[in-house]
Coordinates of N, CA, C and O in Angstrom, one line a residue:
X1 N -48.6 19.3 78.7 CA -47.6 19.5 78.2 C -47.7 20.8 77.2 O -48.5 20.9 76.6
X2 N -46.7 21.5 77.0 CA -46.6 22.8 76.2 C -46.9 22.2 74.8 O -46.2 21.4 74.4
X3 N -47.5 23.0 73.9 CA -47.5 22.6 72.5 C -46.2 22.9 71.8 O -45.7 24.0 72.0
X4 N -46.0 22.2 70.7 CA -44.9 22.4 70.2 C -45.0 23.5 69.1 O -46.3 23.6 68.5
X5 N -44.2 24.4 68.8 CA -44.2 25.4 67.9 C -44.3 24.7 66.4 O -43.7 23.7 66.3
X6 N -44.9 25.3 65.5 CA -45.3 24.6 64.0 C -44.0 24.1 63.4 O -44.3 22.9 63.0
X7 N -42.9 24.7 63.3 CA -41.9 24.2 62.7 C -41.3 23.1 63.2 O -40.8 22.1 62.9
X8 N -41.3 23.1 64.7 CA -40.7 21.8 65.6 C -41.7 20.8 65.3 O -41.3 19.6 65.0
X9 N -42.9 21.0 65.5 CA -43.9 19.9 65.3 C -43.9 19.3 63.9 O -43.8 18.2 63.6
X10 N -43.5 20.2 62.9 CA -43.3 19.6 61.5 C -42.1 18.7 61.3 O -42.2 17.7 60.8
X11 N -41.0 19.3 61.9 CA -39.6 18.4 61.8 C -39.9 17.1 62.3 O -39.6 16.0 61.9
X12 N -40.6 16.9 63.7 CA -40.7 15.8 64.1 C -41.7 14.7 63.5 O -41.4 13.5 63.3
X13 N -42.8 15.4 63.0 CA -43.8 14.7 62.3 C -43.1 14.1 60.9 O -43.4 13.1 60.5
X14 N -42.4 14.9 60.2 CA -41.7 14.6 59.1 C -40.9 13.3 59.2 O -40.8 12.4 58.4
X15 N -40.0 13.6 60.2 CA -39.2 12.4 60.7 C -39.9 11.1 60.7 O -39.7 9.9 60.4
X16 N -40.9 11.2 61.5 CA -41.8 9.9 62.1 C -42.3 9.4 60.8 O -42.6 8.1 60.6
X17 N -42.7 10.2 59.8 CA -43.3 9.7 58.5 C -42.4 9.4 57.4 O -42.7 9.2 56.2
X18 N -41.0 9.9 57.6 CA -40.1 9.4 56.6 C -40.1 10.5 55.4 O -39.6 10.2 54.4
X19 N -40.5 11.7 55.9 CA -40.6 12.6 54.5 C -39.4 13.6 54.6 O -39.6 14.7 55.3
X20 N -38.5 13.5 53.8 CA -37.3 14.2 53.8 C -37.4 15.6 53.5 O -37.0 16.7 54.1
X21 N -38.1 15.7 52.3 CA -38.5 17.2 51.9 C -39.2 18.1 52.8 O -38.9 19.2 53.1
X22 N -40.2 17.5 53.5 CA -41.1 18.1 54.5 C -40.1 18.4 55.8 O -40.2 19.5 56.5
X23 N -39.2 17.4 56.2 CA -38.0 17.9 57.2 C -37.4 19.0 56.9 O -37.2 20.0 57.7
X24 N -36.8 19.0 55.8 CA -36.0 20.2 55.5 C -36.6 21.4 55.4 O -36.2 22.5 55.7
X25 N -37.8 21.6 54.9 CA -38.8 22.6 54.7 C -39.0 23.3 55.9 O -39.2 24.3 56.2
X26 N -38.9 22.5 57.2 CA -39.0 23.0 58.3 C -37.9 24.1 58.9 O -38.0 24.7 59.9
X27 N -36.7 23.8 58.2 CA -35.4 24.8 58.7 C -35.5 25.9 57.6 O -35.7 25.9 56.5
X28 N -34.7 27.0 58.2 CA -34.4 28.2 57.4 C -33.3 27.8 56.3 O -32.6 26.7 56.7
X29 N -33.3 28.3 55.3 CA -32.2 28.1 54.2 C -30.8 28.0 54.9 O -30.0 27.0 54.4
X30 N -30.4 28.8 55.6 CA -29.4 28.8 56.5 C -29.1 28.2 57.8 O -28.3 28.2 58.8
X31 N -30.1 27.2 58.0 CA -30.4 26.4 59.3 C -29.2 25.7 59.6 O -28.6 25.2 58.8
X32 N -29.1 25.3 61.0 CA -28.0 24.5 61.4 C -28.6 23.3 62.4 O -29.3 23.5 63.1
X33 N -28.0 22.0 62.1 CA -28.2 21.1 63.2 C -26.8 20.8 63.7 O -25.9 20.7 63.0
X34 N -26.8 20.9 65.1 CA -25.7 20.6 65.9 C -25.9 19.1 66.4 O -26.7 19.1 67.3
X35 N -25.3 18.2 66.0 CA -25.5 16.7 66.5 C -24.3 16.5 67.3 O -23.3 15.9 66.8
X36 N -24.4 16.6 68.8 CA -23.3 16.3 69.6 C -21.9 17.1 69.0 O -21.0 16.4 69.2
X37 N -22.2 18.3 68.6 CA -20.8 19.0 68.4 C -20.5 19.0 66.8 O -19.7 19.9 66.3
X38 N -21.3 18.3 66.2 CA -20.9 18.1 64.5 C -22.0 18.9 63.9 O -23.3 18.7 64.3
X39 N -21.6 20.1 63.2 CA -22.7 21.0 62.7 C -22.8 20.5 61.1 O -21.8 20.5 60.6
X40 N -24.0 20.8 60.8 CA -24.5 20.6 59.6 C -25.3 22.0 59.1 O -26.2 22.3 59.6
X41 N -24.8 22.6 58.0 CA -25.3 24.1 57.7 C -26.1 24.1 56.3 O -25.5 23.4 55.5
X42 N -27.1 24.6 56.3 CA -27.9 24.6 55.1 C -28.6 23.4 54.8 O -28.4 22.5 55.4
X43 N -29.5 23.7 53.7 CA -30.4 22.4 53.4 C -29.9 21.2 52.8 O -30.2 20.1 53.2
X44 N -28.7 21.5 52.1 CA -28.1 20.4 51.5 C -27.4 19.7 52.6 O -27.5 18.3 52.6
X45 N -26.6 20.1 53.5 CA -25.9 19.4 54.6 C -26.9 18.6 55.7 O -26.8 17.6 56.1
X46 N -28.1 19.5 55.9 CA -29.1 18.9 56.8 C -29.6 17.7 56.1 O -29.9 16.7 56.7
X47 N -29.9 17.7 54.8 CA -30.5 16.5 53.9 C -29.5 15.5 54.1 O -29.8 14.2 54.4
X48 N -28.2 15.7 53.8 CA -27.2 14.6 54.0 C -27.0 13.9 55.4 O -27.2 12.7 55.4
X49 N -27.3 14.8 56.3 CA -27.1 14.3 57.8 C -28.5 13.3 58.0 O -28.4 12.2 58.5
X50 N -29.5 13.8 57.5 CA -30.9 13.0 57.6 C -30.9 11.9 56.9 O -31.2 10.8 57.4
X51 N -30.1 11.8 55.6 CA -30.4 10.6 55.0 C -29.4 9.5 55.7 O -29.7 8.2 55.7
X52 N -28.4 10.0 56.3 CA -27.4 9.0 57.0 C -27.7 8.9 58.3 O -27.5 7.6 58.8
X53 N -28.3 9.6 59.2 CA -28.4 9.3 60.7 C -29.8 9.8 60.9 O -30.0 9.4 62.4
X54 N -30.7 9.9 60.4 CA -32.2 10.1 60.9 C -33.2 9.4 60.0 O -33.4 8.3 60.2
X55 N -33.8 10.3 59.1 CA -34.7 9.5 58.2 C -34.3 8.3 57.6 O -35.0 7.3 57.2
X56 N -32.9 8.5 57.0 CA -32.4 7.2 56.2 C -32.3 5.9 57.0 O -32.2 4.9 56.5
X57 N -32.4 6.0 58.4 CA -32.4 4.9 59.2 C -33.7 4.7 60.0 O -33.7 4.1 61.0
X58 N -34.8 5.3 59.4 CA -36.1 4.8 59.9 C -36.2 5.5 61.2 O -37.0 5.0 62.2
X59 N -35.6 6.7 61.6 CA -35.5 7.1 63.0 C -37.0 7.7 63.2 O -37.7 8.1 62.5
X60 N -37.5 7.6 64.6 CA -38.8 8.0 65.1 C -38.4 8.8 66.4 O -37.7 8.5 67.3
X61 N -39.4 9.7 66.7 CA -39.4 10.6 67.8 C -40.8 10.3 68.6 O -41.8 10.4 68.1
X62 N -40.6 10.1 69.8 CA -41.9 10.2 70.9 C -41.6 11.4 72.0 O -40.9 10.9 72.6
X63 N -42.2 12.4 71.6 CA -42.1 13.7 72.5 C -42.6 13.1 74.0 O -43.7 12.9 74.1
X64 N -41.7 13.3 74.9 CA -42.2 13.1 76.2 C -42.2 14.5 77.2 O -42.8 14.6 78.1
X65 N -41.6 15.6 76.8 CA -41.6 16.8 77.5 C -41.1 18.0 76.6 O -40.3 17.8 75.4
X66 N -41.8 19.3 76.9 CA -41.5 20.4 76.1 C -41.3 21.6 77.0 O -42.1 21.8 77.9
X67 N -40.4 22.4 76.7 CA -40.2 23.7 77.7 C -39.9 24.8 76.7 O -38.9 24.5 75.7
X68 N -40.4 25.9 77.0 CA -40.3 27.0 76.1 C -39.9 28.1 77.2 O -40.5 28.4 77.9
X69 N -38.7 28.9 76.5 CA -38.2 30.0 77.4 C -36.9 30.3 76.8 O -36.3 29.7 76.1
X70 N -36.5 31.7 77.2 CA -35.5 32.2 76.7 C -35.0 32.2 75.3 O -33.8 31.8 75.2
X71 N -36.0 32.2 74.5 CA -35.9 32.0 73.2 C -35.5 30.7 72.7 O -35.1 30.5 71.3
X72 N -35.7 29.9 73.4 CA -35.4 28.3 73.0 C -36.8 27.5 73.3 O -37.6 27.8 74.1
X73 N -36.7 26.4 72.4 CA -37.8 25.4 72.6 C -37.0 24.2 73.0 O -36.0 23.8 72.3
X74 N -36.9 23.6 74.2 CA -36.3 22.4 74.7 C -37.4 21.2 74.5 O -38.4 21.2 75.3
X75 N -36.9 20.0 73.9 CA -37.8 18.9 73.6 C -37.0 17.8 74.0 O -36.0 17.6 73.7
X76 N -37.7 17.1 75.0 CA -37.0 15.8 75.3 C -37.9 14.5 74.5 O -39.2 14.8 74.6
X77 N -37.3 13.9 73.9 CA -37.9 12.6 73.1 C -37.3 11.4 73.4 O -36.2 11.4 73.3
X78 N -37.9 10.3 73.2 CA -37.5 9.2 73.0 C -37.1 8.8 71.6 O -38.2 9.0 70.9
X79 N -36.1 8.3 71.3 CA -35.6 8.1 69.8 C -35.7 6.6 69.6 O -35.0 5.7 70.3
X80 N -36.1 6.2 68.4 CA -36.4 4.7 68.0 C -35.7 4.8 66.6 O -35.4 5.9 65.9
X81 N -35.6 3.5 66.1 CA -35.3 3.3 64.6 C -34.1 2.6 64.6 O -33.7 1.9 65.5
X82 N -33.4 2.6 63.3 CA -32.3 1.8 63.1 C -30.9 2.3 63.5 O -29.8 1.8 63.2
X83 N -30.9 3.6 64.1 CA -29.7 4.3 64.5 C -29.7 4.4 65.9 O -29.9 3.3 66.6
X84 N -29.2 5.5 66.4 CA -29.4 5.5 68.0 C -30.8 5.4 68.6 O -31.5 5.8 67.8
X85 N -31.0 4.8 69.7 CA -32.1 4.7 70.3 C -32.0 5.1 71.7 O -30.9 4.9 72.6
X86 N -32.9 5.7 72.3 CA -32.9 6.0 73.8 C -33.5 7.6 73.9 O -33.7 8.3 72.9
X87 N -33.5 8.1 75.0 CA -33.9 9.6 75.3 C -32.6 10.6 74.8 O -31.5 10.3 74.8
X88 N -33.4 11.6 74.3 CA -32.2 12.6 73.8 C -33.0 14.2 73.9 O -34.2 14.4 74.2
X89 N -32.2 15.0 74.0 CA -32.6 16.4 74.1 C -32.4 17.3 73.0 O -31.3 17.3 72.3
X90 N -33.3 17.9 72.4 CA -33.4 18.8 71.2 C -33.5 20.3 71.7 O -34.6 20.4 72.2
X91 N -32.6 21.1 71.3 CA -32.8 22.4 71.7 C -33.0 23.3 70.5 O -32.0 23.3 69.5
X92 N -34.1 23.9 70.2 CA -34.3 24.6 69.0 C -34.4 26.1 69.1 O -34.7 26.6 70.4
X93 N -33.9 26.8 68.2 CA -33.9 28.2 68.2 C -34.6 28.3 67.0 O -34.4 28.2 65.7
X94 N -35.8 29.4 67.0 CA -36.4 29.6 65.8 C -36.2 30.9 65.0 O -35.5 31.9 65.8
X95 N -36.5 31.0 64.0 CA -36.3 32.4 63.1 C -37.0 33.2 63.8 O -38.2 33.1 64.5
X96 N -36.9 34.6 63.5 CA -37.3 35.7 64.3 C -39.2 35.7 64.0 O -39.8 35.9 65.0
X97 N -39.4 35.2 62.8 CA -40.9 35.2 62.6 C -41.5 33.9 63.0 O -42.8 33.8 63.2
X98 N -40.6 33.0 63.6 CA -41.1 31.7 64.1 C -41.6 30.7 63.1 O -42.2 29.6 63.4
X99 N -41.3 31.0 61.8 CA -41.7 30.1 60.8 C -40.9 28.9 60.6 O -41.4 28.1 59.9
X100 N -39.7 29.0 60.8 CA -38.8 28.0 60.6 C -37.6 27.8 61.6 O -37.6 28.7 62.5
X101 N -36.9 26.8 61.6 CA -36.0 26.4 62.8 C -34.6 26.9 62.2 O -34.2 26.6 60.9
X102 N -33.9 27.9 63.1 CA -32.6 28.3 62.7 C -31.6 27.3 63.4 O -30.5 27.0 62.5
X103 N -31.9 26.6 64.3 CA -31.0 25.8 64.8 C -31.6 24.6 65.7 O -32.4 24.9 66.3
X104 N -31.1 23.3 65.4 CA -31.5 22.3 66.4 C -30.3 21.7 66.9 O -29.3 21.3 66.1
X105 N -30.1 21.7 68.3 CA -29.0 21.0 68.7 C -29.3 19.7 69.5 O -30.6 19.6 70.2
X106 N -28.7 18.7 69.2 CA -29.0 17.4 70.0 C -28.0 17.0 71.0 O -26.7 17.2 70.6
X107 N -28.4 16.7 72.1 CA -27.6 16.3 73.3 C -28.3 15.2 73.9 O -29.3 14.9 73.6
X108 N -27.7 14.8 75.1 CA -28.3 13.8 75.9 C -29.4 14.2 76.5 O -29.6 15.3 76.7

């Protein structure tokens, strides 16, 4: 399996460990989460989303596949916890320097 880029690895690890501050730090200041068409912009909105729908419901991720190409990182993961459970696809676009996540889109 392809290795996850550092900010993507951090976002998944932070979620699995319930560390909201670490999760937010993986995103650019103006980063976006697109959760099935609902968009959350910037650290404050991303934190609110995570409190309600991810870390706040003890969500966990178990990565099963990683594909890198065309400027995107696509991760398939099994999601567990107190909210949605099951397989999901996470598509990431990183900042030009690769240090943070600009966009994370969640789909089936």
